[in-house]
Amino acid sequence: MITVIQSPTDSDFVQNPYPFYAAARASSPLQFWTEYNMPAAFSYDAVQALLKDRRFGREIPAEMATTGPAHLAPFLMTEAHSLLDAEPPRHTRLRRLVLRAFTSRAITALSDDIEALCHQLIDTFPDTPFDLLDTYCTQLPVIIICRLLGVPEDMAPKLLKWSHDIVAMYQASRTLETEHRAAAASAEFIDFLHSYIDQRRNDPRDDLITRLITAEEEGESLSTDELIATCILLLNAGHEATVHSIGNGVKCLLEHGLNPEWLKPEGIDRTVEEILRYDPPLHMFTRYAYEEIEVFGHTFQRGDQVALLLGAANRDPQGFPDAETFDPTREIKTNTAFGGGLHFCVGAPLARLEMKLALPILFERCPNLALTEPPQYSNTYHFHGLTRLMVTA
Ligand code: HEM
């Protein structure tokens, strides 16, 4: 297998990983990525095939599982009980419970709320240059996920801090300090949810936390640890990536000379998909092989890992004609921004709805929106989002 060398913390790569992806993809679908010490899939076909191949999965094979270092215990507890890191039958049981709250009807019903919140946030924009990422892109998803779960909105700043400290564990820049911060954030998050869930047992409402509490109480095989891990996963996943999809989207639209047609009701679905294809907020996930498997000319042994480069698959010319061009009028075709197969993003309908409403409302209310400095991406691979997005409205 061909070997590629690319530091995921190199600043040129972080600002623009696409040339590296194009070069890697050109020689073969699987390459050995030295820094990650595992084969990596760069082509559309390979990423799609591996996402759907049930002989690969996210849960660590039982014989490889360790208890992990003591200083990480609270963080590891949330991971161990998370549906994201489970495979069937545990995954099926947890995902089914969550999906009850993420029906298309329940998500569509949030439209008015999302629209109203967009307007409220825009009403607070200052006259001087300001960070749109902080003021708009971050606030919308975090407040909406709080409402959906039934967590008080004034917890949003705390949730953001905990979530940032926890997701830093999945970024290439991870250090020992990151680990301590993630463990502390997990411990505080768990404590908060323990007492909040206790409080809510006596005060049921029409929200996801209540539904999960009921499932736990009715013995629907949801343990308290799973209930807490699910809430943490939803609260974190519910905003981290959406924030940067909106941020990357605004950047993309402004840099490509926004055409008002792109944001009209008949064009917005394509625009949202094109933003997610062209500059997705999450670029890489990994899988374990569960048996000896030969794919794309390579033999995996049980326990071997493979990296799936979602950001690279989306720019594969074999998947999308003229793939390096941002074209919001292109026909919609499944891209890999939300993954695929068993772990396909539960929140995709919500994230799409938020983007579909937030972008047109923003540009309609602020027709002169302009960048005041070139936006920079954060050094947080495999996350791909901006550090800030300075604009004038
Ligand atoms: C544009 C925004 C978003 C993007 C790009 C995104 C992307 C992804 C991806 C790629 C995966 C699969 C990871 C893998 O296969 O290894 C995933 C899983 C997941 N996402 Fe999202 N996500 C977004 C928004 C959301 C939102 C808003 C929520 C919740 C409200 C959410 C909840 C989840 C959950 C619970 C999973 C785990 C699903 C499972 O393991 O079965 N995501 N997401």
XYZ file of C-alpha atoms in Angstrom, residues 60-81 169 174:
24
model
C -13.595 -1.441 19.863
C -13.337 -5.271 19.613
C -13.900 -6.721 23.093
C -10.443 -8.314 23.366
C -8.768 -4.924 22.676
C -10.822 -2.928 25.209
C -8.921 -1.648 28.231
C -10.120 0.309 31.252
C -7.990 3.261 30.155
C -6.031 5.691 32.341
C -7.644 6.636 35.671
C -7.437 10.381 35.004
C -9.808 9.927 32.048
C -12.463 7.893 33.888
C -15.437 10.327 33.569
C -14.741 10.925 29.879
C -14.364 7.198 29.189
C -17.627 6.460 31.006
C -19.546 8.719 28.580
C -17.831 7.123 25.582
C -18.422 3.597 26.855
C -22.180 4.169 27.059
C -10.251 14.725 22.636
C -4.809 16.649 21.760
